[in-house]
Coordinates of C-alpha atoms in Angstrom, one line a residue:
M6 CA 58.0 -17.6 36.1
G7 CA 55.9 -17.7 33.0
H8 CA 57.6 -20.8 31.6
R9 CA 55.4 -23.7 30.7
L10 CA 58.1 -26.0 29.4
A11 CA 61.6 -26.9 30.6
Y12 CA 64.2 -29.3 29.3
K13 CA 66.2 -32.1 30.8
I14 CA 69.4 -33.2 29.1
M15 CA 70.1 -37.0 29.6
T16 CA 72.6 -39.5 28.4
L17 CA 71.3 -42.2 26.2
D18 CA 71.5 -44.7 29.1
E19 CA 69.5 -42.3 31.3
Y20 CA 66.9 -41.8 28.6
M21 CA 66.5 -45.5 28.0
D22 CA 66.1 -46.1 31.7
F23 CA 63.5 -43.3 31.9
E24 CA 61.5 -44.9 29.0
D25 CA 61.7 -48.3 30.7
R26 CA 61.0 -47.3 34.3
K27 CA 58.6 -44.4 33.4
L28 CA 60.4 -42.4 36.2
F29 CA 63.7 -40.5 36.3
T30 CA 65.3 -40.2 39.7
G31 CA 68.2 -38.1 38.4
S32 CA 71.7 -38.2 37.0
R33 CA 74.7 -38.6 39.3
A34 CA 75.0 -34.8 39.4
D35 CA 71.3 -34.5 40.2
V36 CA 71.5 -37.0 43.0
A37 CA 74.6 -35.3 44.4
D38 CA 72.8 -31.9 44.4
G39 CA 69.5 -33.3 45.8
F40 CA 67.3 -32.2 42.9
I41 CA 66.9 -32.8 39.1
H42 CA 68.4 -30.0 37.1
L43 CA 66.1 -28.6 34.4
S44 CA 66.7 -25.7 31.9
T45 CA 64.5 -23.2 30.1
A46 CA 64.7 -23.0 26.3
E47 CA 67.1 -20.0 26.7
Q48 CA 69.4 -22.0 29.1
V49 CA 69.7 -25.3 27.2
S50 CA 72.6 -24.2 25.0
S51 CA 74.8 -23.0 27.9
T52 CA 73.9 -26.1 30.0
L53 CA 75.0 -28.3 27.1
A54 CA 78.3 -26.4 26.7
K55 CA 79.1 -26.3 30.5
H56 CA 78.1 -29.7 31.6
F57 CA 78.0 -32.0 28.5
S58 CA 80.8 -30.7 26.3
G59 CA 82.2 -33.4 24.1
Q60 CA 79.6 -36.0 25.0
D61 CA 77.8 -37.9 22.3
G62 CA 74.4 -39.7 22.5
L63 CA 72.6 -37.0 24.5
W64 CA 68.9 -36.6 24.6
I65 CA 66.8 -33.6 25.4
V66 CA 63.5 -34.3 27.1
T67 CA 60.7 -31.6 27.0
V68 CA 59.0 -31.4 30.3
D69 CA 55.5 -29.8 30.8
L70 CA 56.0 -28.0 34.2
N71 CA 52.2 -28.1 34.7
R72 CA 52.4 -31.9 35.0
L73 CA 54.8 -31.7 38.0
E74 CA 53.9 -31.5 41.6
P75 CA 54.0 -27.7 42.2
A76 CA 55.6 -28.0 45.6
A77 CA 58.5 -30.0 44.2
L78 CA 59.4 -27.4 41.6
R79 CA 61.6 -24.5 42.7
W80 CA 63.1 -21.7 40.6
E81 CA 66.6 -21.1 42.1
A82 CA 69.5 -18.9 41.2
A83 CA 72.5 -20.6 39.6
R84 CA 74.9 -19.7 36.8
G85 CA 75.3 -15.9 36.7
G86 CA 72.2 -15.4 39.0
Q87 CA 69.9 -16.9 36.4
L88 CA 66.8 -18.7 37.8
F89 CA 66.8 -22.3 36.9
P90 CA 63.9 -24.8 37.4
H91 CA 64.9 -27.5 40.0
L92 CA 62.8 -30.5 40.6
Y93 CA 62.9 -31.9 44.2
A94 CA 61.2 -35.1 43.3
P95 CA 61.5 -37.9 40.6
L96 CA 60.5 -36.8 37.1
P97 CA 57.4 -38.8 36.1
H98 CA 57.3 -40.0 32.5
A99 CA 53.8 -38.4 32.2
A100 CA 55.4 -35.0 32.4
M101 CA 57.4 -35.7 29.2
V102 CA 55.7 -34.1 26.2
G103 CA 58.6 -34.5 23.7
S104 CA 62.1 -35.9 23.3
A105 CA 64.8 -36.1 20.7
P106 CA 68.5 -36.6 20.3
A107 CA 70.4 -33.4 21.2
F108 CA 71.3 -31.6 18.0
V109 CA 73.4 -28.5 17.7
T110 CA 73.4 -26.7 14.3
E111 CA 76.6 -25.4 12.7
S112 CA 75.7 -21.9 14.0
G113 CA 75.5 -23.3 17.6
E114 CA 71.7 -23.3 17.9
V115 CA 70.3 -26.2 19.9
L116 CA 67.2 -27.7 18.3
L117 CA 64.6 -28.4 21.0
P118 CA 62.0 -31.2 20.7
E119 CA 58.5 -29.8 20.3
P120 CA 55.7 -31.1 22.5
A121 CA 53.6 -33.8 20.9
A122 CA 50.4 -31.9 21.9
P123 CA 51.4 -28.3 22.7
A124 CA 49.6 -27.0 25.8
A125 CA 48.1 -23.5 25.7
G126 CA 50.7 -20.9 26.5
S127 CA 53.6 -23.3 25.8
E128 CA 56.9 -22.1 24.4
P129 CA 57.7 -22.8 20.8
G130 CA 60.3 -25.4 19.9
L131 CA 61.5 -27.1 16.8
T132 CA 60.4 -30.6 15.7
I133 CA 63.3 -32.9 15.1
H134 CA 62.8 -35.8 12.7

């Protein structure tokens, strides 16, 4: 697909559990669907609007797709026929290369956490302080 990074939107409780357990087994929606929903940089804004509208305390986790089991990652059509990365396995903490509270600018742009150590060919993001 050409994407090296994907993003997982989590509630604060999910994020804290992920940090504690070093493994994310999915949100209620993920478990119900049988996979962990991820988004590309271009899809995060619409994912936030559609599935997390009005929620506070959200976190965005940057995931290095190269750190996932290749057989567990599938690109599947979803909203409007767009291909989304779906993870059919728990998300290991070692795949997280960045995280930050979700922040949307006044113009509606979602600021994405930049990887701590960008991998070659990774997508650009914005560092959030």
